[in-house]
Short mmCIF file of C-alpha atoms and ligand atoms in Angstrom, two decimals:
data_model
loop_
_atom_site.label_atom_id
_atom_site.label_comp_id
_atom_site.label_asym_id
_atom_site.label_seq_id
_atom_site.Cartn_x
_atom_site.Cartn_y
_atom_site.Cartn_z
CA MET O 72 -38.23 -4.70 -10.32
CA ASN O 73 -38.15 -0.96 -10.38
CA ASP O 74 -37.86 -0.76 -6.70
CA PRO O 75 -35.72 -3.51 -5.20
CA GLY O 76 -35.24 -1.52 -2.01
CA ASN O 77 -38.85 -1.49 -1.06
CA ALA O 78 -39.50 -5.00 -2.26
CA GLY O 79 -36.88 -6.09 0.26
CA ARG O 80 -38.24 -3.96 3.05
CA THR O 81 -41.73 -5.42 3.17
CA LEU O 82 -40.25 -8.88 3.40
CA PHE O 83 -37.77 -7.90 6.00
CA ARG O 84 -39.45 -5.66 8.46
CA GLY O 85 -40.68 -7.72 11.39
CA PRO O 86 -43.96 -6.78 13.01
CA GLY O 87 -42.31 -5.66 16.25
CA ILE O 88 -44.77 -5.68 19.10
CA THR O 89 -47.98 -3.84 18.58
CA LYS O 90 -50.10 -1.94 21.11
CA LYS O 91 -52.55 -4.81 20.97
CA GLY O 92 -49.73 -7.22 21.84
CA ILE O 93 -48.79 -5.17 24.86
CA ALA O 94 -52.44 -5.07 25.96
CA ILE O 95 -52.61 -8.86 25.74
CA MET O 96 -49.46 -9.14 27.82
CA LYS O 97 -50.93 -6.81 30.43
CA THR O 98 -54.14 -8.81 30.77
CA ARG O 99 -52.10 -11.98 31.17
CA ILE O 100 -50.28 -10.64 34.22
CA THR O 101 -52.59 -12.39 36.61
CA SER O 102 -50.83 -14.56 39.15
CA ARG O 103 -48.22 -13.08 41.50
CA ARG O 104 -45.63 -15.69 40.60
CA ALA O 105 -45.85 -14.86 36.96
CA PHE O 106 -45.35 -11.18 37.66
CA PRO O 107 -41.55 -10.82 37.34
CA LEU O 108 -41.51 -12.81 34.12
CA ALA O 109 -44.45 -10.90 32.72
CA ALA O 110 -42.92 -7.58 33.76
CA GLY O 111 -39.72 -8.60 32.04
CA LEU O 112 -41.62 -9.54 28.90
CA LEU O 113 -43.48 -6.26 29.05
CA ALA O 114 -40.19 -4.36 29.27
CA VAL O 115 -38.82 -6.22 26.25
CA GLY O 116 -42.11 -5.57 24.47
CA LEU O 117 -41.96 -1.86 25.16
CA PHE O 118 -38.37 -1.81 23.96
CA LEU O 119 -39.24 -3.58 20.73
CA ALA O 120 -42.27 -1.34 20.28
CA ALA O 121 -39.96 1.66 20.46
CA PHE O 122 -37.66 0.10 17.83
CA PRO O 123 -40.20 -1.61 15.62
CA CYS O 124 -37.82 -3.32 13.24
CA THR O 125 -36.06 -6.56 14.09
CA TRP O 126 -33.12 -4.60 15.35
CA ALA O 127 -30.81 -7.47 16.21
CA SER O 128 -30.88 -8.88 12.71
CA GLU O 129 -30.88 -5.37 11.23
CA GLN O 130 -27.54 -4.93 12.93
CA GLY O 131 -26.44 -8.32 11.65
CA GLY O 132 -26.47 -9.66 15.17
CA ALA O 133 -28.85 -12.57 15.34
CA GLY O 134 -29.61 -15.65 13.33
CA LYS O 135 -29.15 -16.01 9.62
CA PRO O 136 -30.86 -14.11 6.84
CA ALA O 137 -33.71 -16.22 5.50
CA THR O 138 -33.43 -14.82 1.99
CA GLN O 139 -30.94 -12.89 -0.10
CA ASP O 140 -33.45 -10.01 -0.28
CA GLN O 141 -33.41 -9.80 3.49
CA LYS O 142 -29.63 -9.74 3.56
CA MET O 143 -29.45 -7.02 0.89
CA GLN O 144 -32.18 -4.84 2.32
CA TRP O 145 -30.03 -2.30 4.18
CA PHE O 146 -27.69 -1.97 1.18
CA ARG O 147 -30.57 -1.24 -1.18
CA GLU O 148 -31.88 1.33 1.22
CA ALA O 149 -28.51 2.98 1.98
CA LYS O 150 -27.35 4.07 -1.50
CA PHE O 151 -24.50 6.27 -0.26
CA GLY O 152 -21.43 5.20 1.73
CA LEU O 153 -18.07 6.56 2.87
CA PHE O 154 -14.95 4.75 1.72
CA ILE O 155 -11.76 5.49 3.70
CA HIS O 156 -8.26 4.66 2.47
CA TRP O 157 -5.92 5.15 5.38
CA GLY O 158 -2.56 3.57 6.02
CA LEU O 159 1.21 4.07 6.16
CA TYR O 160 1.12 5.49 2.63
CA ALA O 161 -0.34 8.68 4.14
CA VAL O 162 3.15 9.41 5.52
CA PRO O 163 4.97 9.78 2.17
CA ALA O 164 1.69 11.19 0.74
CA GLY O 165 2.77 10.69 -2.88
CA THR O 166 6.46 11.66 -2.61
CA TRP O 167 9.40 9.27 -2.20
CA LYS O 168 12.95 10.51 -1.65
CA GLY O 169 11.99 13.92 -2.96
CA GLN O 170 10.36 12.55 -6.11
CA PRO O 171 6.63 12.80 -6.80
CA ILE O 172 5.45 9.25 -7.55
CA PRO O 173 2.76 9.10 -10.24
CA GLY O 174 -0.46 7.16 -9.69
CA ILE O 175 -2.75 6.51 -6.75
CA GLY O 176 -1.24 7.30 -3.34
CA GLU O 177 -1.69 3.89 -1.66
CA TRP O 178 0.28 2.25 -4.48
CA ILE O 179 3.48 4.19 -3.70
CA MET O 180 5.33 1.14 -2.38
CA ASN O 181 4.67 -0.67 -5.64
CA ARG O 182 5.15 2.27 -8.02
CA ALA O 183 8.45 3.32 -6.42
CA ARG O 184 9.53 -0.32 -5.92
CA ILE O 185 10.22 0.36 -2.25
CA PRO O 186 11.84 -2.63 -0.54
CA VAL O 187 9.92 -4.03 2.45
CA LYS O 188 12.71 -3.11 4.86
CA GLU O 189 12.56 0.54 3.77
CA TYR O 190 8.77 0.83 3.67
CA GLU O 191 8.59 -0.65 7.18
CA GLN O 192 10.42 2.46 8.40
CA LEU O 193 7.21 4.39 7.91
CA ALA O 194 5.56 2.63 10.85
CA PRO O 195 7.57 4.37 13.62
CA GLN O 196 6.78 7.70 11.90
CA PHE O 197 3.04 7.11 11.85
CA ASN O 198 1.44 8.87 14.79
CA PRO O 199 -1.97 10.25 13.79
CA VAL O 200 -2.67 12.07 17.05
CA LYS O 201 -5.32 14.27 15.45
CA PHE O 202 -7.47 11.24 14.62
CA ASN O 203 -10.95 11.60 16.09
CA ALA O 204 -13.40 8.81 15.35
CA GLU O 205 -16.38 10.88 16.43
CA GLU O 206 -15.51 13.62 13.92
CA TRP O 207 -15.05 11.17 11.06
CA VAL O 208 -18.40 9.57 11.79
CA ARG O 209 -20.02 12.99 12.11
CA LEU O 210 -18.73 13.82 8.63
CA ALA O 211 -20.30 10.65 7.21
CA ARG O 212 -23.57 11.58 8.89
CA ASP O 213 -23.47 15.17 7.73
CA ALA O 214 -22.85 13.92 4.20
CA GLY O 215 -25.96 11.75 4.41
CA MET O 216 -23.96 8.53 4.15
CA LYS O 217 -25.39 5.35 5.64
CA TYR O 218 -22.35 3.10 5.73
CA MET O 219 -18.59 3.31 6.14
CA VAL O 220 -15.93 1.04 4.68
CA ILE O 221 -12.34 1.50 5.86
CA THR O 222 -9.06 -0.13 4.82
CA SER O 223 -8.21 -2.64 7.54
CA LYS O 224 -5.24 -3.82 5.49
CA HIS O 225 -4.37 -2.52 2.05
CA HIS O 226 -1.93 -4.01 -0.49
CA ASP O 227 1.03 -2.75 1.56
CA GLY O 228 0.18 -5.40 4.14
CA PHE O 229 -0.01 -3.07 7.13
CA ALA O 230 -2.98 -3.74 9.43
CA MET O 231 -4.72 -0.60 10.66
CA TYR O 232 -5.98 -2.41 13.76
CA GLY O 233 -4.57 -4.47 16.60
CA SER O 234 -3.92 -7.84 14.94
CA LYS O 235 -2.67 -10.94 16.70
CA ALA O 236 -2.04 -12.59 13.34
CA SER O 237 0.72 -10.14 12.39
CA PRO O 238 2.78 -7.69 14.45
CA TYR O 239 2.89 -5.39 11.42
CA ASN O 240 -0.06 -3.39 12.68
CA ILE O 241 -0.89 0.05 14.02
CA VAL O 242 -1.13 -0.98 17.66
CA ASP O 243 2.13 -2.93 17.84
CA ALA O 244 4.33 -1.14 15.30
CA THR O 245 3.58 2.58 15.67
CA PRO O 246 3.92 5.13 18.46
CA PHE O 247 0.16 5.69 18.16
CA GLN O 248 -0.63 2.31 19.76
CA ARG O 249 -4.38 2.84 19.46
CA ASP O 250 -6.82 0.80 17.38
CA PRO O 251 -8.67 3.38 15.25
CA LEU O 252 -10.98 0.75 13.78
CA LYS O 253 -12.26 -0.14 17.26
CA GLU O 254 -12.96 3.54 17.89
CA LEU O 255 -14.71 3.95 14.55
CA ALA O 256 -16.79 0.80 15.04
CA ALA O 257 -18.01 2.16 18.37
CA GLU O 258 -18.84 5.62 16.97
CA CYS O 259 -20.61 4.15 13.94
CA ALA O 260 -22.74 1.97 16.21
CA LYS O 261 -23.71 5.06 18.23
CA ALA O 262 -24.55 7.06 15.12
CA GLY O 263 -26.50 4.27 13.39
CA ILE O 264 -24.03 4.05 10.52
CA ARG O 265 -23.19 0.59 9.27
CA PHE O 266 -19.53 -0.35 9.46
CA GLY O 267 -17.49 -2.48 7.06
CA PHE O 268 -13.90 -3.32 6.17
CA TYR O 269 -11.83 -3.15 3.04
CA TYR O 270 -9.38 -6.07 3.16
CA SER O 271 -6.74 -6.81 0.52
CA GLN O 272 -6.86 -10.60 0.57
CA ALA O 273 -4.58 -11.38 -2.36
CA GLN O 274 -2.03 -8.61 -2.68
CA ASP O 275 0.23 -8.21 0.32
CA TRP O 276 3.50 -6.57 -0.60
CA HIS O 277 4.91 -7.09 2.88
CA GLU O 278 4.82 -10.90 2.81
CA SER O 279 7.04 -13.14 0.72
CA GLY O 280 4.02 -15.30 -0.15
CA GLY O 281 1.56 -12.46 -0.78
CA ALA O 282 0.70 -11.43 -4.32
CA GLY O 283 2.05 -8.28 -5.90
CA ASN O 284 5.56 -7.72 -4.55
CA THR O 285 7.75 -8.89 -7.39
CA TRP O 286 10.63 -6.51 -6.62
CA ASP O 287 11.49 -8.23 -3.31
CA PHE O 288 9.98 -11.67 -3.75
CA GLY O 289 9.83 -12.56 -7.46
CA PRO O 290 6.97 -13.58 -9.73
CA ASP O 291 3.50 -14.28 -8.32
CA GLU O 292 2.95 -17.47 -10.34
CA GLU O 293 5.92 -18.99 -8.56
CA LYS O 294 4.38 -18.22 -5.14
CA SER O 295 1.13 -19.74 -6.28
CA ARG O 296 2.84 -22.89 -7.52
CA ASN O 297 5.26 -23.51 -4.66
CA GLY O 298 2.71 -23.15 -1.87
CA ALA O 299 3.97 -19.80 -0.53
CA TYR O 300 0.78 -18.01 -1.55
CA ASP O 301 -1.53 -20.45 0.22
CA LYS O 302 0.71 -20.29 3.24
CA TYR O 303 0.30 -16.51 3.27
CA LEU O 304 -3.47 -16.83 2.85
CA GLN O 305 -3.74 -19.31 5.70
CA SER O 306 -1.32 -17.71 8.11
CA LYS O 307 -2.24 -14.04 7.63
CA ALA O 308 -5.17 -13.15 5.40
CA GLU O 309 -7.66 -15.73 6.69
CA PRO O 310 -6.81 -15.22 10.39
CA GLN O 311 -7.03 -11.45 9.95
CA VAL O 312 -10.45 -11.66 8.32
CA ARG O 313 -11.51 -13.85 11.26
CA GLU O 314 -10.25 -11.20 13.69
CA LEU O 315 -12.13 -8.46 11.89
CA LEU O 316 -15.34 -10.45 12.01
CA THR O 317 -14.90 -11.33 15.66
CA ASN O 318 -13.70 -8.22 17.45
CA TYR O 319 -15.56 -5.28 15.91
CA GLY O 320 -19.25 -6.02 16.38
CA PRO O 321 -21.58 -6.38 13.42
CA VAL O 322 -19.70 -5.87 10.15
CA CYS O 323 -21.99 -4.80 7.32
CA LEU O 324 -19.67 -5.87 4.53
CA ILE O 325 -16.17 -6.95 3.60
CA TRP O 326 -14.69 -5.26 0.62
CA PHE O 327 -12.15 -7.62 -0.90
CA ASP O 328 -10.03 -6.32 -3.78
CA THR O 329 -7.78 -7.27 -6.71
CA PRO O 330 -8.47 -11.03 -6.64
CA ARG O 331 -5.16 -12.21 -8.03
CA MET O 332 -4.82 -16.00 -8.20
CA MET O 333 -7.99 -16.46 -6.18
CA ASP O 334 -9.60 -18.72 -8.78
CA VAL O 335 -7.40 -21.69 -7.90
CA GLY O 336 -8.79 -24.46 -5.70
CA ASP O 337 -10.93 -23.32 -2.81
CA ARG O 338 -9.04 -20.08 -2.07
CA ALA O 339 -12.03 -17.78 -2.53
CA LYS O 340 -14.43 -20.24 -0.95
CA ARG O 341 -12.36 -20.34 2.23
CA PHE O 342 -13.03 -16.62 2.71
CA ILE O 343 -16.72 -17.07 1.96
CA ASP O 344 -16.89 -19.81 4.59
CA ILE O 345 -15.23 -17.60 7.21
CA VAL O 346 -17.67 -14.76 6.54
CA LYS O 347 -20.75 -17.01 6.46
CA THR O 348 -19.75 -18.78 9.65
CA LEU O 349 -18.81 -15.74 11.70
CA GLN O 350 -21.25 -13.12 10.41
CA PRO O 351 -23.93 -14.49 8.09
CA TRP O 352 -25.41 -11.00 7.59
CA CYS O 353 -22.11 -9.56 6.38
CA LEU O 354 -22.09 -8.84 2.65
CA ILE O 355 -19.19 -9.73 0.38
CA ASP O 356 -18.37 -7.28 -2.40
CA GLY O 357 -17.68 -8.23 -5.99
CA ARG O 358 -13.90 -8.45 -5.90
CA LEU O 359 -13.19 -11.58 -3.88
CA GLY O 360 -12.65 -13.76 -6.91
CA ALA O 361 -15.93 -15.68 -6.54
CA ALA O 362 -19.51 -14.52 -6.73
CA GLY O 363 -20.15 -11.96 -4.00
CA ASP O 364 -23.41 -10.51 -2.74
CA TYR O 365 -23.28 -7.62 -5.18
CA ARG O 366 -21.34 -6.43 -8.17
CA SER O 367 -18.47 -3.98 -7.73
CA MET O 368 -18.07 -1.74 -10.72
CA GLY O 369 -14.62 -0.58 -11.80
CA ASP O 370 -13.07 2.32 -9.91
CA ASN O 371 -14.95 5.51 -10.78
CA ARG O 372 -16.83 3.64 -13.53
CA ILE O 373 -20.48 4.58 -13.56
CA PRO O 374 -22.39 2.43 -16.05
CA ASN O 375 -24.11 4.17 -18.96
CA GLU O 376 -27.45 2.47 -18.46
CA VAL O 377 -29.63 0.84 -15.81
CA VAL O 378 -28.11 -2.33 -14.33
CA ARG O 379 -30.75 -4.58 -12.80
CA GLU O 380 -28.82 -6.23 -10.02
CA ASP O 381 -27.22 -5.03 -6.77
CA TRP O 382 -24.14 -2.99 -7.49
CA GLU O 383 -21.83 -0.28 -6.19
CA VAL O 384 -19.33 2.15 -7.69
CA PRO O 385 -16.25 2.94 -5.62
CA ALA O 386 -15.17 6.48 -6.43
CA THR O 387 -12.65 9.15 -5.55
CA LEU O 388 -13.14 12.80 -4.65
CA ASN O 389 -9.91 13.72 -6.43
CA ASP O 390 -7.58 11.34 -8.34
CA THR O 391 -6.29 9.19 -5.50
CA TRP O 392 -7.66 6.93 -2.75
CA GLY O 393 -4.82 7.24 -0.25
CA PHE O 394 -3.75 10.79 0.67
CA LYS O 395 -1.43 12.62 -1.75
CA SER O 396 -0.36 16.04 -0.55
CA TYR O 397 -0.42 17.60 -4.02
CA ASP O 398 -3.61 16.14 -5.50
CA HIS O 399 -6.02 19.07 -5.45
CA ASN O 400 -8.16 17.94 -8.36
CA TRP O 401 -11.38 17.96 -6.34
CA LYS O 402 -14.73 17.16 -7.88
CA THR O 403 -17.31 19.85 -7.21
CA PRO O 404 -20.38 19.32 -4.99
CA GLU O 405 -22.55 19.75 -8.10
CA ASP O 406 -20.70 16.97 -9.89
CA LEU O 407 -20.86 14.70 -6.82
CA THR O 408 -24.59 15.30 -6.44
CA PHE O 409 -25.12 14.54 -10.11
CA LYS O 410 -23.10 11.32 -9.81
CA LEU O 411 -25.07 10.20 -6.75
CA VAL O 412 -28.39 10.76 -8.50
CA ASP O 413 -27.11 9.27 -11.75
CA ILE O 414 -25.98 6.10 -9.93
CA VAL O 415 -29.24 5.72 -7.97
CA SER O 416 -31.26 6.27 -11.15
CA LYS O 417 -29.33 3.35 -12.69
CA GLY O 418 -29.92 1.11 -9.67
CA GLY O 419 -26.61 1.32 -7.81
CA ASN O 420 -24.83 2.54 -4.68
CA TYR O 421 -22.13 5.22 -4.47
CA LEU O 422 -19.13 4.49 -2.23
CA LEU O 423 -17.24 7.76 -2.10
CA ASN O 424 -13.71 7.93 -0.76
CA VAL O 425 -11.68 10.13 1.54
CA GLY O 426 -7.94 9.76 2.12
CA PRO O 427 -7.01 11.03 5.60
CA THR O 428 -3.57 12.44 6.34
CA ALA O 429 -0.84 10.90 8.49
CA GLU O 430 -1.99 13.19 11.30
CA GLY O 431 -5.45 11.66 11.14
CA LEU O 432 -7.29 14.50 9.44
CA ILE O 433 -9.69 14.29 6.51
CA PRO O 434 -8.63 16.99 4.01
CA GLN O 435 -10.82 20.08 4.35
CA PRO O 436 -11.93 20.19 0.68
CA SER O 437 -13.14 16.58 1.03
CA GLN O 438 -15.13 17.56 4.09
CA ASP O 439 -16.58 20.69 2.50
CA ASN O 440 -17.65 18.92 -0.68
CA LEU O 441 -19.21 15.98 1.14
CA ARG O 442 -21.12 18.28 3.49
CA ALA O 443 -22.50 20.19 0.51
CA VAL O 444 -23.92 16.92 -0.86
CA GLY O 445 -25.32 16.27 2.62
CA ARG O 446 -27.16 19.59 2.61
CA TRP O 447 -28.80 18.66 -0.68
CA LEU O 448 -29.72 15.25 0.74
CA LYS O 449 -31.28 16.78 3.82
CA VAL O 450 -33.91 18.33 1.58
CA ASN O 451 -34.04 15.68 -1.13
CA GLY O 452 -33.04 12.41 0.58
CA GLU O 453 -36.50 10.95 0.13
CA SER O 454 -35.73 10.67 -3.59
CA ILE O 455 -32.51 8.73 -2.92
CA TYR O 456 -32.66 6.36 0.07
CA GLY O 457 -34.42 3.14 -0.86
CA ALA O 458 -35.24 4.52 -4.32
CA GLY O 459 -35.15 2.34 -7.41
CA PRO O 460 -33.93 3.01 -10.95
CA THR O 461 -35.61 4.95 -13.73
CA PRO O 462 -38.43 3.33 -15.71
CA TYR O 463 -37.31 5.48 -18.67
CA GLY O 464 -33.76 5.52 -20.00
CA GLU O 465 -33.70 8.02 -22.89
CA GLU O 466 -32.71 10.73 -20.40
CA LEU O 467 -29.43 8.87 -19.71
CA GLY O 468 -28.18 9.35 -23.26
CA ALA O 469 -27.54 7.09 -26.23
CA TYR O 470 -24.76 5.32 -28.07
CA ASP O 471 -23.14 7.22 -30.91
CA PRO O 472 -24.90 6.08 -34.10
CA ASP O 473 -21.51 5.21 -35.60
CA PRO O 474 -20.66 1.75 -34.14
CA ASN O 475 -17.06 2.08 -35.28
CA LYS O 476 -16.30 5.03 -33.03
CA LYS O 477 -14.57 3.71 -29.89
CA ASP O 478 -13.21 5.25 -26.68
CA ASN O 479 -9.67 4.56 -25.41
CA ARG O 480 -10.86 1.30 -23.82
CA GLY O 481 -12.32 0.08 -27.09
CA ASN O 482 -15.94 0.59 -26.02
CA ARG O 483 -18.59 2.23 -28.18
CA ILE O 484 -19.00 5.94 -27.51
CA PHE O 485 -21.90 6.77 -25.23
CA LEU O 486 -23.23 10.30 -25.49
CA ALA O 487 -24.50 10.98 -21.97
CA ARG O 488 -27.31 13.46 -21.43
CA LYS O 489 -27.46 15.33 -18.19
CA ASP O 490 -30.65 17.38 -18.15
CA TRP O 491 -32.67 15.11 -15.88
CA ARG O 492 -32.77 11.80 -14.06
CA CYS O 493 -35.57 9.76 -12.53
CA THR O 494 -35.70 7.67 -9.34
CA VAL O 495 -38.76 5.79 -8.13
CA LYS O 496 -40.61 4.49 -5.12
CA PRO O 497 -43.98 2.77 -5.07
CA GLY O 498 -46.54 5.32 -6.31
CA LYS O 499 -43.92 8.03 -6.86
CA LEU O 500 -41.64 9.27 -9.57
CA TYR O 501 -38.86 11.67 -8.60
CA ILE O 502 -37.74 13.80 -11.51
CA HIS O 503 -34.33 15.32 -10.83
CA LEU O 504 -33.98 18.49 -12.84
CA PHE O 505 -30.35 19.44 -13.42
CA THR O 506 -31.37 21.84 -16.16
CA TRP O 507 -34.38 23.91 -15.12
CA PRO O 508 -36.90 23.82 -17.97
CA ASN O 509 -38.55 26.94 -19.22
CA GLY O 510 -42.17 26.97 -18.05
CA SER O 511 -42.94 23.27 -17.91
CA PHE O 512 -41.50 19.76 -17.78
CA GLU O 513 -42.75 17.32 -20.41
CA LEU O 514 -42.90 13.60 -19.83
CA ALA O 515 -43.63 11.54 -22.95
CA LYS O 516 -45.19 8.63 -21.05
CA VAL O 517 -46.46 7.87 -17.58
CA ASP O 518 -47.62 4.41 -16.64
CA GLY O 519 -50.78 5.58 -14.86
CA LYS O 520 -52.20 8.91 -13.85
CA ILE O 521 -50.42 11.79 -12.11
CA THR O 522 -52.57 12.60 -9.09
CA LYS O 523 -50.32 15.34 -7.72
CA ALA O 524 -47.11 17.11 -8.64
CA TYR O 525 -44.97 19.18 -6.26
CA LEU O 526 -41.39 20.18 -5.57
CA LEU O 527 -39.58 18.21 -2.89
CA ALA O 528 -37.95 21.41 -1.66
CA ASP O 529 -41.40 22.91 -1.00
CA ALA O 530 -42.32 22.06 2.59
CA ARG O 531 -45.96 22.96 1.87
CA LYS O 532 -46.07 20.60 -1.13
CA LYS O 533 -48.01 23.14 -3.16
CA SER O 534 -49.60 21.37 -6.14
CA LEU O 535 -48.24 22.21 -9.55
CA LYS O 536 -50.57 22.28 -12.56
CA VAL O 537 -50.50 19.07 -14.61
CA LYS O 538 -51.96 18.52 -18.06
CA ALA O 539 -52.45 15.14 -19.74
CA ASN O 540 -52.32 14.61 -23.46
CA GLY O 541 -52.87 10.91 -24.06
CA THR O 542 -50.08 9.17 -22.15
CA ALA O 543 -47.93 12.34 -22.23
CA TRP O 544 -47.94 14.83 -19.39
CA SER O 545 -46.91 18.42 -18.91
CA ILE O 546 -46.11 19.81 -15.47
CA ALA O 547 -46.08 23.59 -15.02
CA LEU O 548 -43.04 24.86 -13.12
CA PRO O 549 -42.28 28.15 -11.38
CA ALA O 550 -39.85 30.49 -13.11
CA ALA O 551 -36.93 29.86 -10.73
CA ALA O 552 -35.42 26.53 -9.69
CA PRO O 553 -35.51 25.94 -5.92
CA ASP O 554 -32.05 24.33 -6.06
CA LYS O 555 -29.38 25.41 -8.49
CA THR O 556 -27.91 21.90 -8.71
CA ASP O 557 -30.85 19.52 -8.75
CA SER O 558 -34.48 20.41 -8.02
CA VAL O 559 -36.61 17.37 -7.46
CA LEU O 560 -40.10 17.24 -8.91
CA VAL O 561 -42.32 14.66 -7.21
CA LEU O 562 -45.10 12.99 -9.17
CA ASN O 563 -47.66 10.91 -7.30
CA ILE O 564 -48.87 8.16 -9.63
CA ARG O 565 -52.00 6.06 -9.51
CA LYS O 566 -52.07 3.06 -11.81
C1 GLC T 183 -8.02 -0.57 -6.95
C2 GLC T 183 -6.68 -0.34 -6.29
C3 GLC T 183 -6.79 0.04 -4.89
C4 GLC T 183 -8.03 0.74 -4.43
C5 GLC T 183 -9.27 0.20 -5.08
C6 GLC T 183 -10.51 1.00 -4.73
O1 GLC T 183 -8.36 -1.87 -7.03
O2 GLC T 183 -5.79 -1.41 -6.39
O3 GLC T 183 -5.65 0.70 -4.50
O4 GLC T 183 -8.12 0.47 -3.09
O5 GLC T 183 -9.11 0.14 -6.42
O6 GLC T 183 -11.61 0.65 -5.48
#
């Protein structure tokens, strides 16, 4: 299972309509009466021939996935997505009544214990006139991202789309009056980027029955016990998820979060049923409170070793999800590229976040850093999209030999190594060199024979000298690295 992405693809990709098929159709156009029907069929055939995959189901449009592999296929191929945290919290942007509020920006209502009535006052101030869906989607494309997940409603309870289930939404409660999620859905469809929603199903600090707001509405356990929580779920959260899965075209995934009190009765299952009924191709993340389609790792928590299941790491570019005006702690493009490769080499996806401003702009440093990763991907994307995890592992690092040494979470210390990483596709190993070796790269073991070695950045694919010594191999490298961050060495393998 080194290459789940490709295993899924062979199963999934429909035959389309071949040239031979079209020829057969042509010869069958015999009688005059049959002509319009046959011409119609021919047109459909030509269309499908031009788009050889089963495009309707690829978009999540038709039928049901026959297997879990089929359903997961796009996710395994995609590897890199854009997360967007955008909401009323962009207005205070980390400061309340002149005081900087510590912690992540979208939690300001909770951290500053802002009463609902006061927080609601942000809505009439929210007018993101500089929002441009086309530009946001262009950024995702430039960054080499294949899917987008945006907050449709975060813990503050404010819907960022036109919702009939609650008037507390961007169309009905702000001077903006537009539905940015509609605009983004349309632009993503045009650009071939899959579109999904973050939805905070459990926490809703705006509603008396929602979880999380203890400063206005008292303890959560009480709400769970006295029926208020289920009433909130049934009157707001469930209807809103239905709206999102009905009015925005194919939704690639729903990203539920912080599953407080979801393990009681059929609370989680009710959401699963809604998703399965309305959009059977839509994935459910790992934070609903019941088994989802893939595992969501902790925020910014990249595992130390290969994890052999479908998974994703949500991650920030600085130290917040929602915009904070004074958080300038940006990760560098080199670090982001390393993290992307590191994650793919361990079998996962990277969902990387931007926090747009209250004007509707994505901070410039976020844009610059993402585009730098995109430039690297333009040259080296073959080693990322649809690639599986490393068959090795020693290159990732090792646990500290002293089992008693623990980090601040009580876990054993892992000493990560960062010189190289490996991603794979059938018949290929991609060696990502973050430290350029002097003269040659040595691989202790190859399962098979290296038939050719070249640098991915070399358009001419000039062969590099390889030398075998038993199962070990040595690949001669030029003196200078083609990429100062990560130069990818491609090894063609025959077993
Ligand atoms: C956490 C936070 C939330 C954020 C999410 C992103 O669960 O509660 O604010 O949206 O992580 O992964």
